[in-house]
């Protein structure tokens, strides 16, 4: 990160920055270098990234900006700073092993289309792995 | 005969069964056998779950890879997100022995071990490389002539390129060639390789749709007949997204979104109904009409 020369290729390539005044990957990297991680972790802008990865692909200094933002998000999650929709994804993963829950409507539709029934998910194994990684301690993830 | 461990992913299997249907039909036509991965879970989501806990993301992904290893089969994904998760974790764990050892320590809790003996492939790669354009061409029954298609390849088909390595991220061409073999034309439009916006929809629906709207505007300027893509997240963003854009921004585009498996299916001679195109939200009738396939739709 310290090799960043603030050229702004990341921000110029960023679809989210084009439409959001609060999100600027160049400034995020600057923030990390200057040690303002705490502020970044508490704020909402890090959640604006679409994870398209163009910033990392194009950085002339080879900085993986996208992974840097993911690392900040991991820290933010420990503080409970997570968008509601992503919290719901975690709840679904913990309760069903999938992030999109099956619905009677879709099961009926699958049946009508002649598709095989959904394969069984080994939920216990998934839960065990999420537990050893500490994901079951996530706020709202305890359900 | 080619056969793969089939990883349809949460979105396709639980929200877009029409994409699973078309995929199964098309691959069957080429003699490719898709085998279910029993016990498999969410890949998991490389945006949501990885953002919350990267370690949990890698562990659950590694477990899915282990299931395919036990089957001694390479994995086929259709979803760019599943492709990103499974291929990058497979790549990292094959390369980094210290990390592999650590992950295997955790996987032992569920009696699994990552060995690094299979490959993760995207459906577009299997069609383009393993089967090949020539083989596809031989089976085309109904050329989709005069159809102008906006190809949206989707970011996670090509990036991070050092790990995914199937196409050129700045100028992807695989999906364009797969469209052109059907007889349709892959249209040029501005911001073609820009993200669909889906990735930020969990945080800001409006910003995500602004991105989608910019792309739709450019597609409209290029006078395309439809959009085609592989990724179910991009599918959501363009198909349901157009309904949401109409509601939120009062702007209409009405550009049909046809998953590539459906588009190829039409060219292979399947009826629209057999490919579930009636389940796509933006009505696909204008495309079917242009192709002279409306009469055979049958509802």
Tab-separated table of C-alpha atoms in Angstrom:
chain	number	residue	atom	x	y	z
A	1	UNK	CA	0.000	0.000	0.000
A	2	UNK	CA	2.832	2.411	0.785
A	3	UNK	CA	3.996	2.257	-2.843
A	4	UNK	CA	0.766	3.993	-3.911
A	5	UNK	CA	1.609	7.188	-5.787
A	6	UNK	CA	-2.000	8.446	-5.714
A	7	UNK	CA	-2.338	8.401	-9.516
A	8	UNK	CA	-6.082	7.748	-9.285
A	9	UNK	CA	-6.260	4.976	-11.896
A	10	UNK	CA	-8.354	3.019	-9.374
A	11	UNK	CA	-10.909	5.777	-8.920
A	12	UNK	CA	-11.004	6.501	-12.650
A	13	UNK	CA	-11.823	2.821	-13.258
A	14	UNK	CA	-14.387	2.557	-10.466
A	15	UNK	CA	-18.089	2.193	-11.377
A	16	UNK	CA	-19.233	3.014	-7.829
A	17	UNK	CA	-17.083	6.159	-7.543
A	18	UNK	CA	-18.691	7.442	-10.745
A	19	UNK	CA	-22.040	7.693	-8.945
A	20	UNK	CA	-21.073	8.116	-5.312
A	21	UNK	CA	-19.457	11.199	-3.804
A	22	UNK	CA	-18.529	9.310	-0.657
A	23	UNK	CA	-16.618	6.467	-2.292
A	24	UNK	CA	-13.111	6.963	-3.644
A	25	UNK	CA	-10.684	4.006	-3.686
A	26	UNK	CA	-7.648	6.292	-4.072
A	27	UNK	CA	-8.599	8.067	-0.846
A	28	UNK	CA	-9.182	4.735	0.886
A	29	UNK	CA	-5.636	3.624	0.076
A	30	UNK	CA	-4.357	7.026	1.270
A	31	UNK	CA	-6.352	6.539	4.465
A	32	UNK	CA	-4.793	3.132	5.085
A	33	UNK	CA	-1.265	4.503	4.483
A	34	UNK	CA	-1.910	7.405	6.866
A	35	UNK	CA	-3.293	5.062	9.520
A	36	UNK	CA	-6.930	6.145	9.503
A	37	UNK	CA	-8.131	2.522	9.338
A	38	UNK	CA	-10.439	3.035	12.330
A	39	UNK	CA	-12.341	5.766	10.596
A	40	UNK	CA	-12.618	3.717	7.396
A	41	UNK	CA	-13.823	0.659	9.314
A	42	UNK	CA	-16.563	2.635	11.069
A	43	UNK	CA	-17.864	4.324	7.920
A	44	UNK	CA	-20.201	3.279	5.146
A	45	UNK	CA	-18.066	4.093	2.038
A	46	UNK	CA	-16.124	0.783	2.106
A	47	UNK	CA	-19.448	-0.978	1.461
A	48	UNK	CA	-19.966	0.949	-1.797
A	49	UNK	CA	-17.343	-1.120	-3.678
A	50	UNK	CA	-18.926	-3.467	-6.252
A	51	UNK	CA	-15.837	-5.756	-6.064
A	52	UNK	CA	-15.546	-5.563	-9.851
A	53	UNK	CA	-11.758	-5.688	-9.425
A	54	UNK	CA	-10.795	-3.214	-12.150
A	55	UNK	CA	-8.833	-1.096	-9.632
A	56	UNK	CA	-6.613	-4.058	-8.744
A	57	UNK	CA	-6.280	-5.152	-12.354
A	58	UNK	CA	-5.130	-1.722	-13.514
A	59	UNK	CA	-3.055	-0.426	-10.584
A	60	UNK	CA	0.365	0.463	-12.043
A	61	UNK	CA	1.932	-0.222	-8.652
A	62	UNK	CA	0.353	-3.672	-8.380
A	63	UNK	CA	-1.719	-2.861	-5.301
A	64	UNK	CA	-4.676	-5.188	-4.795
A	65	UNK	CA	-7.080	-2.382	-3.888
A	66	UNK	CA	-10.104	-4.676	-4.028
A	67	UNK	CA	-8.604	-7.132	-1.506
A	68	UNK	CA	-7.644	-4.178	0.690
A	69	UNK	CA	-11.273	-3.109	0.822
A	70	UNK	CA	-12.332	-6.695	1.615
A	71	UNK	CA	-9.845	-6.694	4.525
A	72	UNK	CA	-11.347	-3.428	5.835
A	73	UNK	CA	-14.832	-4.934	5.513
A	74	UNK	CA	-13.741	-7.970	7.545
A	75	UNK	CA	-12.663	-5.568	10.314
A	76	UNK	CA	-15.885	-3.567	9.946
A	77	UNK	CA	-17.916	-6.772	10.330
A	78	UNK	CA	-16.241	-7.446	13.677
A	79	UNK	CA	-17.501	-4.030	14.791
A	80	UNK	CA	-20.996	-4.813	13.530
A	81	UNK	CA	-20.753	-2.341	10.624
A	82	UNK	CA	-22.480	-4.477	7.974
A	83	UNK	CA	-25.303	-3.627	5.511
A	84	UNK	CA	-28.603	-5.289	6.436
A	85	UNK	CA	-28.801	-7.374	3.233
A	86	UNK	CA	-25.404	-8.936	3.900
A	87	UNK	CA	-26.397	-9.716	7.501
A	88	UNK	CA	-29.375	-11.573	6.065
A	89	UNK	CA	-27.068	-13.536	3.765
A	90	UNK	CA	-25.076	-14.678	6.798
A	91	UNK	CA	-28.280	-15.697	8.579
A	92	UNK	CA	-29.320	-17.726	5.521
A	93	UNK	CA	-25.921	-19.405	5.251
A	94	UNK	CA	-26.043	-20.361	8.937
A	95	UNK	CA	-29.620	-21.590	8.831
A	96	UNK	CA	-29.671	-23.365	5.457
A	97	UNK	CA	-26.120	-23.564	4.076
A	98	UNK	CA	-27.185	-21.425	1.122
A	99	UNK	CA	-27.432	-17.647	0.742
A	100	UNK	CA	-30.616	-17.735	-1.366
A	101	UNK	CA	-33.315	-19.670	0.482
A	102	UNK	CA	-35.496	-22.111	-1.435
A	103	UNK	CA	-39.148	-21.114	-1.673
A	104	UNK	CA	-42.269	-23.241	-2.305
A	105	UNK	CA	-42.912	-21.153	-5.447
A	106	UNK	CA	-39.502	-21.919	-6.919
A	107	UNK	CA	-39.677	-25.608	-5.922
A	108	UNK	CA	-43.009	-25.824	-7.735
A	109	UNK	CA	-41.544	-24.031	-10.738
A	110	UNK	CA	-38.563	-26.428	-10.820
A	111	UNK	CA	-40.976	-29.325	-10.701
A	112	UNK	CA	-43.056	-27.884	-13.534
A	113	UNK	CA	-39.930	-27.376	-15.655
A	114	UNK	CA	-38.959	-31.002	-15.071
A	115	UNK	CA	-35.845	-30.148	-13.065
A	116	UNK	CA	-34.544	-32.563	-10.427
A	117	UNK	CA	-35.277	-31.639	-6.819
A	118	UNK	CA	-32.634	-29.512	-5.113
A	119	UNK	CA	-29.656	-31.533	-3.882
A	120	UNK	CA	-29.334	-31.899	-0.126
A	121	UNK	CA	-26.998	-29.450	1.635
A	122	UNK	CA	-24.928	-30.912	4.471
A	123	UNK	CA	-25.786	-28.135	6.892
A	124	UNK	CA	-23.996	-29.589	9.911
A	125	UNK	CA	-20.644	-29.593	8.117
A	126	UNK	CA	-21.146	-26.032	6.876
A	127	UNK	CA	-22.083	-24.861	10.373
A	128	UNK	CA	-19.042	-26.546	11.880
A	129	UNK	CA	-16.724	-24.732	9.450
A	130	UNK	CA	-18.449	-21.384	9.992
A	131	UNK	CA	-18.067	-21.899	13.733
A	132	UNK	CA	-14.335	-22.660	13.602
A	133	UNK	CA	-13.882	-19.538	11.450
A	134	UNK	CA	-15.810	-17.489	14.031
A	135	UNK	CA	-18.712	-16.568	11.769
A	136	UNK	CA	-21.352	-17.780	14.241
A	137	UNK	CA	-20.327	-14.982	16.589
A	138	UNK	CA	-21.450	-12.386	14.108
A	139	UNK	CA	-24.198	-10.034	15.293
A	140	UNK	CA	-27.586	-11.276	14.102
A	141	UNK	CA	-25.739	-14.339	12.838
A	142	UNK	CA	-26.588	-16.257	16.012
A	143	UNK	CA	-30.140	-17.158	15.042
B	1	UNK	CA	-17.393	-38.084	-23.112
B	2	UNK	CA	-17.052	-34.890	-21.120
B	3	UNK	CA	-18.565	-34.890	-17.673
B	4	UNK	CA	-18.400	-32.439	-14.828
B	5	UNK	CA	-19.430	-31.988	-11.220
B	6	UNK	CA	-22.221	-29.452	-11.680
B	7	UNK	CA	-22.269	-26.436	-9.381
B	8	UNK	CA	-25.348	-24.375	-10.336
B	9	UNK	CA	-25.080	-22.125	-7.268
B	10	UNK	CA	-27.767	-20.608	-5.037
B	11	UNK	CA	-29.117	-17.933	-7.386
B	12	UNK	CA	-29.566	-20.144	-10.443
B	13	UNK	CA	-31.003	-23.153	-8.633
B	14	UNK	CA	-33.193	-21.195	-6.212
B	15	UNK	CA	-34.247	-18.126	-8.150
B	16	UNK	CA	-33.674	-18.760	-11.859
B	17	UNK	CA	-34.567	-22.395	-12.583
B	18	UNK	CA	-35.017	-21.391	-16.251
B	19	UNK	CA	-31.248	-20.839	-16.467
B	20	UNK	CA	-30.560	-24.259	-14.925
B	21	UNK	CA	-33.059	-25.787	-17.350
B	22	UNK	CA	-31.476	-24.173	-20.428
B	23	UNK	CA	-27.976	-25.051	-19.222
B	24	UNK	CA	-28.876	-28.706	-18.727
B	25	UNK	CA	-30.599	-28.899	-22.144
B	26	UNK	CA	-27.732	-27.247	-24.005
B	27	UNK	CA	-24.970	-29.261	-22.359
B	28	UNK	CA	-26.922	-32.472	-22.895
B	29	UNK	CA	-27.159	-31.637	-26.611
B	30	UNK	CA	-23.348	-31.575	-26.708
B	31	UNK	CA	-23.160	-34.863	-24.853
B	32	UNK	CA	-21.768	-33.232	-21.727
B	33	UNK	CA	-22.902	-34.986	-18.568
B	34	UNK	CA	-23.563	-32.842	-15.482
B	35	UNK	CA	-23.367	-34.698	-12.190
B	36	UNK	CA	-24.945	-33.296	-8.998
B	37	UNK	CA	-22.653	-32.475	-6.103
B	38	UNK	CA	-24.411	-34.001	-3.101
B	39	UNK	CA	-23.969	-32.119	0.133
B	40	UNK	CA	-22.583	-28.986	-1.564
B	41	UNK	CA	-23.473	-25.606	-0.057
B	42	UNK	CA	-23.352	-21.986	-1.192
B	43	UNK	CA	-19.967	-21.434	-2.875
B	44	UNK	CA	-20.036	-19.013	-0.703
B	45	UNK	CA	-20.797	-15.569	-2.120
B	46	UNK	CA	-17.504	-13.800	-2.948
B	47	UNK	CA	-19.008	-10.394	-2.182
B	48	UNK	CA	-21.207	-10.781	0.901
B	49	UNK	CA	-19.692	-13.698	2.782
B	50	UNK	CA	-16.056	-12.972	1.858
B	51	UNK	CA	-16.544	-9.374	3.010
B	52	UNK	CA	-17.768	-10.550	6.412
B	53	UNK	CA	-15.214	-13.259	7.098
B	54	UNK	CA	-12.647	-14.229	4.460
B	55	UNK	CA	-11.530	-17.275	6.416
B	56	UNK	CA	-15.056	-18.715	6.668
B	57	UNK	CA	-15.481	-17.998	2.955
B	58	UNK	CA	-12.351	-19.944	2.060
B	59	UNK	CA	-13.156	-22.865	4.383
B	60	UNK	CA	-16.666	-23.418	3.036
B	61	UNK	CA	-15.393	-23.062	-0.529
B	62	UNK	CA	-12.616	-25.583	0.149
B	63	UNK	CA	-15.220	-28.036	1.427
B	64	UNK	CA	-17.160	-27.717	-1.842
B	65	UNK	CA	-13.938	-28.342	-3.770
B	66	UNK	CA	-13.362	-31.471	-1.641
B	67	UNK	CA	-16.756	-32.855	-2.715
B	68	UNK	CA	-15.728	-32.574	-6.384
B	69	UNK	CA	-12.354	-34.110	-5.548
B	70	UNK	CA	-14.128	-37.092	-3.988
B	71	UNK	CA	-16.105	-37.414	-7.237
B	72	UNK	CA	-12.821	-37.100	-9.174
B	73	UNK	CA	-14.491	-34.570	-11.460
B	74	UNK	CA	-13.689	-31.042	-12.585
B	75	UNK	CA	-16.368	-28.525	-11.589
B	76	UNK	CA	-18.581	-26.666	-14.054
B	77	UNK	CA	-20.104	-23.389	-12.868
B	78	UNK	CA	-22.426	-21.064	-14.794
B	79	UNK	CA	-22.395	-18.291	-12.205
B	80	UNK	CA	-19.467	-15.870	-12.312
B	81	UNK	CA	-19.619	-15.522	-8.531
B	82	UNK	CA	-19.314	-19.262	-7.884
B	83	UNK	CA	-16.555	-19.342	-10.501
B	84	UNK	CA	-14.660	-16.579	-8.698
B	85	UNK	CA	-14.992	-18.199	-5.277
B	86	UNK	CA	-14.216	-21.767	-6.289
B	87	UNK	CA	-11.474	-21.034	-8.818
B	88	UNK	CA	-9.576	-18.513	-6.690
B	89	UNK	CA	-9.649	-20.688	-3.565
B	90	UNK	CA	-8.611	-23.718	-5.631
B	91	UNK	CA	-5.760	-21.648	-7.107
B	92	UNK	CA	-4.585	-20.271	-3.751
B	93	UNK	CA	-4.787	-23.588	-1.905
B	94	UNK	CA	-2.938	-25.438	-4.659
B	95	UNK	CA	-0.158	-22.859	-4.606
B	96	UNK	CA	0.230	-22.031	-0.926
B	97	UNK	CA	1.164	-25.188	0.976
B	98	UNK	CA	1.312	-23.505	4.396
B	99	UNK	CA	-2.228	-22.167	3.980
B	100	UNK	CA	-3.398	-25.509	2.604
B	101	UNK	CA	-2.075	-27.223	5.722
B	102	UNK	CA	-3.887	-24.732	7.954
B	103	UNK	CA	-7.155	-25.075	6.031
B	104	UNK	CA	-6.869	-28.858	6.049
B	105	UNK	CA	-6.504	-28.708	9.834
B	106	UNK	CA	-9.975	-27.134	9.984
B	107	UNK	CA	-11.436	-29.344	7.230
B	108	UNK	CA	-10.456	-32.403	9.308
B	109	UNK	CA	-13.311	-31.408	11.654
B	110	UNK	CA	-15.725	-32.432	8.900
B	111	UNK	CA	-13.606	-35.330	7.614
B	112	UNK	CA	-12.479	-33.530	4.491
B	113	UNK	CA	-9.060	-32.933	2.997
B	114	UNK	CA	-8.189	-30.574	0.156
B	115	UNK	CA	-5.839	-32.383	-2.214
B	116	UNK	CA	-5.731	-30.024	-5.174
B	117	UNK	CA	-6.573	-32.601	-7.850
B	118	UNK	CA	-9.428	-30.992	-9.778
B	119	UNK	CA	-9.996	-27.888	-11.911
B	120	UNK	CA	-12.803	-25.336	-11.755
B	121	UNK	CA	-14.260	-24.360	-15.117
B	122	UNK	CA	-16.848	-21.861	-16.258
B	123	UNK	CA	-19.498	-22.992	-18.735
B	124	UNK	CA	-18.289	-20.410	-21.277
B	125	UNK	CA	-14.797	-21.888	-21.113
B	126	UNK	CA	-16.098	-25.422	-21.578
B	127	UNK	CA	-18.130	-24.356	-24.607
B	128	UNK	CA	-15.390	-22.214	-26.138
B	129	UNK	CA	-12.327	-24.292	-25.385
B	130	UNK	CA	-13.232	-27.879	-24.501
B	131	UNK	CA	-16.029	-28.314	-27.047
B	132	UNK	CA	-14.904	-25.553	-29.377
B	133	UNK	CA	-16.585	-23.132	-31.767
B	134	UNK	CA	-16.383	-25.642	-34.632
B	135	UNK	CA	-18.319	-28.311	-32.739
B	136	UNK	CA	-20.972	-25.790	-31.675
B	137	UNK	CA	-21.326	-24.585	-35.254
B	138	UNK	CA	-22.046	-28.114	-36.443
B	139	UNK	CA	-25.068	-28.354	-34.168
B	140	UNK	CA	-26.634	-24.951	-34.918
B	141	UNK	CA	-30.088	-25.568	-36.411
B	142	UNK	CA	-31.643	-22.133	-36.379
B	143	UNK	CA	-29.220	-19.294	-37.125
B	144	UNK	CA	-30.062	-16.185	-35.124
B	145	UNK	CA	-29.480	-13.931	-38.126
B	146	UNK	CA	-30.122	-10.182	-37.907
B	147	UNK	CA	-30.027	-10.257	-34.128
B	148	UNK	CA	-27.884	-7.556	-32.501
B	149	UNK	CA	-26.799	-8.680	-29.074
B	150	UNK	CA	-25.223	-6.656	-26.257
B	151	UNK	CA	-22.769	-9.026	-24.613
B	152	UNK	CA	-22.109	-8.341	-20.953
B	153	UNK	CA	-19.360	-10.720	-19.834
B	154	UNK	CA	-19.499	-9.822	-16.115
B	155	UNK	CA	-16.440	-8.869	-14.054
B	156	UNK	CA	-15.916	-12.147	-12.261
B	157	UNK	CA	-15.583	-14.129	-15.431
B	158	UNK	CA	-12.269	-12.397	-16.057
B	159	UNK	CA	-10.981	-10.732	-12.890
B	160	UNK	CA	-8.739	-11.220	-10.977
B	161	UNK	CA	-7.077	-12.319	-14.178
B	162	UNK	CA	-3.953	-13.767	-12.539
B	163	UNK	CA	-6.123	-16.471	-10.966
B	164	UNK	CA	-9.100	-16.835	-13.330
B	165	UNK	CA	-7.041	-16.571	-16.538
B	166	UNK	CA	-9.631	-17.560	-19.143
B	167	UNK	CA	-10.064	-14.326	-21.105
B	168	UNK	CA	-8.630	-10.850	-21.563
B	169	UNK	CA	-10.115	-8.608	-18.835
B	170	UNK	CA	-9.713	-5.404	-20.854
B	171	UNK	CA	-11.046	-6.875	-24.061
B	172	UNK	CA	-12.876	-10.138	-23.384
B	173	UNK	CA	-13.900	-12.071	-26.471
B	174	UNK	CA	-14.995	-15.592	-25.463
B	175	UNK	CA	-18.653	-14.728	-24.948
B	176	UNK	CA	-18.686	-12.589	-28.120
B	177	UNK	CA	-17.436	-15.545	-30.172
B	178	UNK	CA	-20.004	-17.785	-28.528
B	179	UNK	CA	-22.709	-15.314	-29.561
B	180	UNK	CA	-21.450	-14.967	-33.113
B	181	UNK	CA	-21.370	-18.729	-33.712
B	182	UNK	CA	-25.173	-18.654	-33.333
B	183	UNK	CA	-25.372	-16.280	-36.309
B	184	UNK	CA	-26.174	-13.260	-34.141
B	185	UNK	CA	-23.996	-10.164	-34.050
B	186	UNK	CA	-22.169	-9.058	-30.909
B	187	UNK	CA	-22.724	-5.297	-30.876
B	188	UNK	CA	-20.113	-2.775	-29.827
B	189	UNK	CA	-21.251	-0.328	-27.175
B	190	UNK	CA	-19.624	2.122	-24.818
B	191	UNK	CA	-18.727	0.858	-21.305
B	192	UNK	CA	-19.043	-2.710	-22.524
B	193	UNK	CA	-16.713	-4.156	-19.908
B	194	UNK	CA	-18.051	-2.053	-17.057
B	195	UNK	CA	-19.546	-3.782	-14.015
B	196	UNK	CA	-23.357	-4.274	-13.934
B	197	UNK	CA	-23.564	-2.664	-10.486
B	198	UNK	CA	-24.930	-5.679	-8.603
B	199	UNK	CA	-22.031	-5.749	-6.132
B	200	UNK	CA	-23.108	-2.587	-4.389
B	201	UNK	CA	-26.849	-3.337	-4.386
B	202	UNK	CA	-26.662	-4.753	-0.853
B	203	UNK	CA	-25.506	-1.349	0.339
B	204	UNK	CA	-27.049	1.169	-2.036
B	205	UNK	CA	-29.755	0.014	-4.397
B	206	UNK	CA	-29.819	3.409	-6.054
B	207	UNK	CA	-26.095	3.602	-6.834
B	208	UNK	CA	-26.144	0.055	-8.154
B	209	UNK	CA	-29.043	0.880	-10.483
B	210	UNK	CA	-27.344	4.101	-11.640
B	211	UNK	CA	-24.493	1.937	-12.924
B	212	UNK	CA	-26.943	-0.456	-14.615
B	213	UNK	CA	-28.809	2.482	-16.136
B	214	UNK	CA	-25.622	3.860	-17.680
B	215	UNK	CA	-24.970	0.506	-19.342
B	216	UNK	CA	-28.585	0.151	-20.506
B	217	UNK	CA	-28.439	3.639	-21.997
B	218	UNK	CA	-25.356	2.724	-24.035
B	219	UNK	CA	-26.925	-0.573	-25.149
B	220	UNK	CA	-30.007	1.318	-26.253
B	221	UNK	CA	-27.851	3.781	-28.216
B	222	UNK	CA	-26.306	0.797	-30.002
B	223	UNK	CA	-29.854	-0.346	-30.926
B	224	UNK	CA	-29.417	-3.868	-29.606
B	225	UNK	CA	-32.239	-6.404	-29.691
B	226	UNK	CA	-31.292	-8.047	-26.420
B	227	UNK	CA	-28.662	-8.464	-23.723
B	228	UNK	CA	-26.904	-11.755	-23.125
B	229	UNK	CA	-24.705	-12.806	-20.229
B	230	UNK	CA	-23.747	-15.804	-18.105
B	231	UNK	CA	-23.796	-14.523	-14.537
B	232	UNK	CA	-27.102	-14.757	-12.584
B	233	UNK	CA	-26.195	-11.693	-10.515
B	234	UNK	CA	-25.752	-9.640	-13.690
B	235	UNK	CA	-29.000	-11.256	-14.924
B	236	UNK	CA	-30.791	-9.963	-11.815
B	237	UNK	CA	-29.314	-6.523	-12.281
B	238	UNK	CA	-30.384	-6.172	-15.919
B	239	UNK	CA	-33.687	-8.087	-15.859
B	240	UNK	CA	-35.262	-7.237	-12.511
B	241	UNK	CA	-33.154	-4.068	-12.542
B	242	UNK	CA	-35.101	-2.693	-15.514
B	243	UNK	CA	-38.344	-3.114	-13.542
B	244	UNK	CA	-36.793	-1.338	-10.552
B	245	UNK	CA	-35.351	1.438	-12.744
B	246	UNK	CA	-38.809	2.018	-14.161
B	247	UNK	CA	-40.202	2.340	-10.640
B	248	UNK	CA	-37.428	4.418	-9.070
B	249	UNK	CA	-36.196	6.589	-11.955
B	250	UNK	CA	-39.303	6.473	-14.198
B	251	UNK	CA	-37.147	5.410	-17.148
B	252	UNK	CA	-37.959	2.561	-19.520
B	253	UNK	CA	-35.537	0.589	-21.642
B	254	UNK	CA	-37.415	-2.677	-22.292
B	255	UNK	CA	-34.350	-4.525	-23.547
B	256	UNK	CA	-34.920	-8.285	-23.181
B	257	UNK	CA	-32.287	-10.140	-21.145
B	258	UNK	CA	-31.635	-13.629	-22.460
B	259	UNK	CA	-29.207	-15.855	-20.600
B	260	UNK	CA	-26.558	-17.243	-22.943
B	261	UNK	CA	-27.731	-20.825	-22.303
B	262	UNK	CA	-31.193	-19.741	-23.522
B	263	UNK	CA	-29.785	-17.913	-26.551
B	264	UNK	CA	-27.647	-20.882	-27.576
B	265	UNK	CA	-30.602	-23.167	-26.885
B	266	UNK	CA	-32.730	-21.245	-29.390
B	267	UNK	CA	-29.981	-21.625	-32.014
B	268	UNK	CA	-29.730	-25.347	-31.248
B	269	UNK	CA	-33.418	-25.683	-32.104
B	270	UNK	CA	-35.082	-25.816	-28.695
B	271	UNK	CA	-38.443	-24.079	-28.354
B	272	UNK	CA	-38.497	-20.899	-26.231
B	273	UNK	CA	-40.745	-22.625	-23.708
B	274	UNK	CA	-38.296	-25.514	-23.354
B	275	UNK	CA	-35.720	-22.925	-22.275
B	276	UNK	CA	-38.037	-21.094	-19.879
B	277	UNK	CA	-37.672	-17.717	-21.636
B	278	UNK	CA	-41.252	-16.898	-20.531
B	279	UNK	CA	-39.921	-16.662	-16.978
B	280	UNK	CA	-37.533	-13.795	-17.771
B	281	UNK	CA	-39.088	-10.561	-16.471
B	282	UNK	CA	-38.498	-8.215	-19.411
B	283	UNK	CA	-40.636	-9.730	-22.169
B	284	UNK	CA	-38.579	-11.569	-24.774
B	285	UNK	CA	-41.328	-11.639	-27.430
B	286	UNK	CA	-39.770	-8.885	-29.610
B	287	UNK	CA	-36.661	-11.052	-29.964
B	288	UNK	CA	-38.652	-14.197	-30.706
B	289	UNK	CA	-40.702	-12.300	-33.227
B	290	UNK	CA	-37.594	-11.044	-35.010
B	291	UNK	CA	-36.300	-14.618	-35.112
B	292	UNK	CA	-39.604	-15.952	-36.414
B	293	UNK	CA	-39.984	-18.115	-33.334
B	294	UNK	CA	-43.133	-16.627	-31.849
B	295	UNK	CA	-45.551	-19.125	-33.359
B	296	UNK	CA	-43.629	-22.021	-31.908
B	297	UNK	CA	-43.531	-20.473	-28.446
B	298	UNK	CA	-46.675	-22.232	-27.309
B	299	UNK	CA	-47.162	-19.955	-24.296
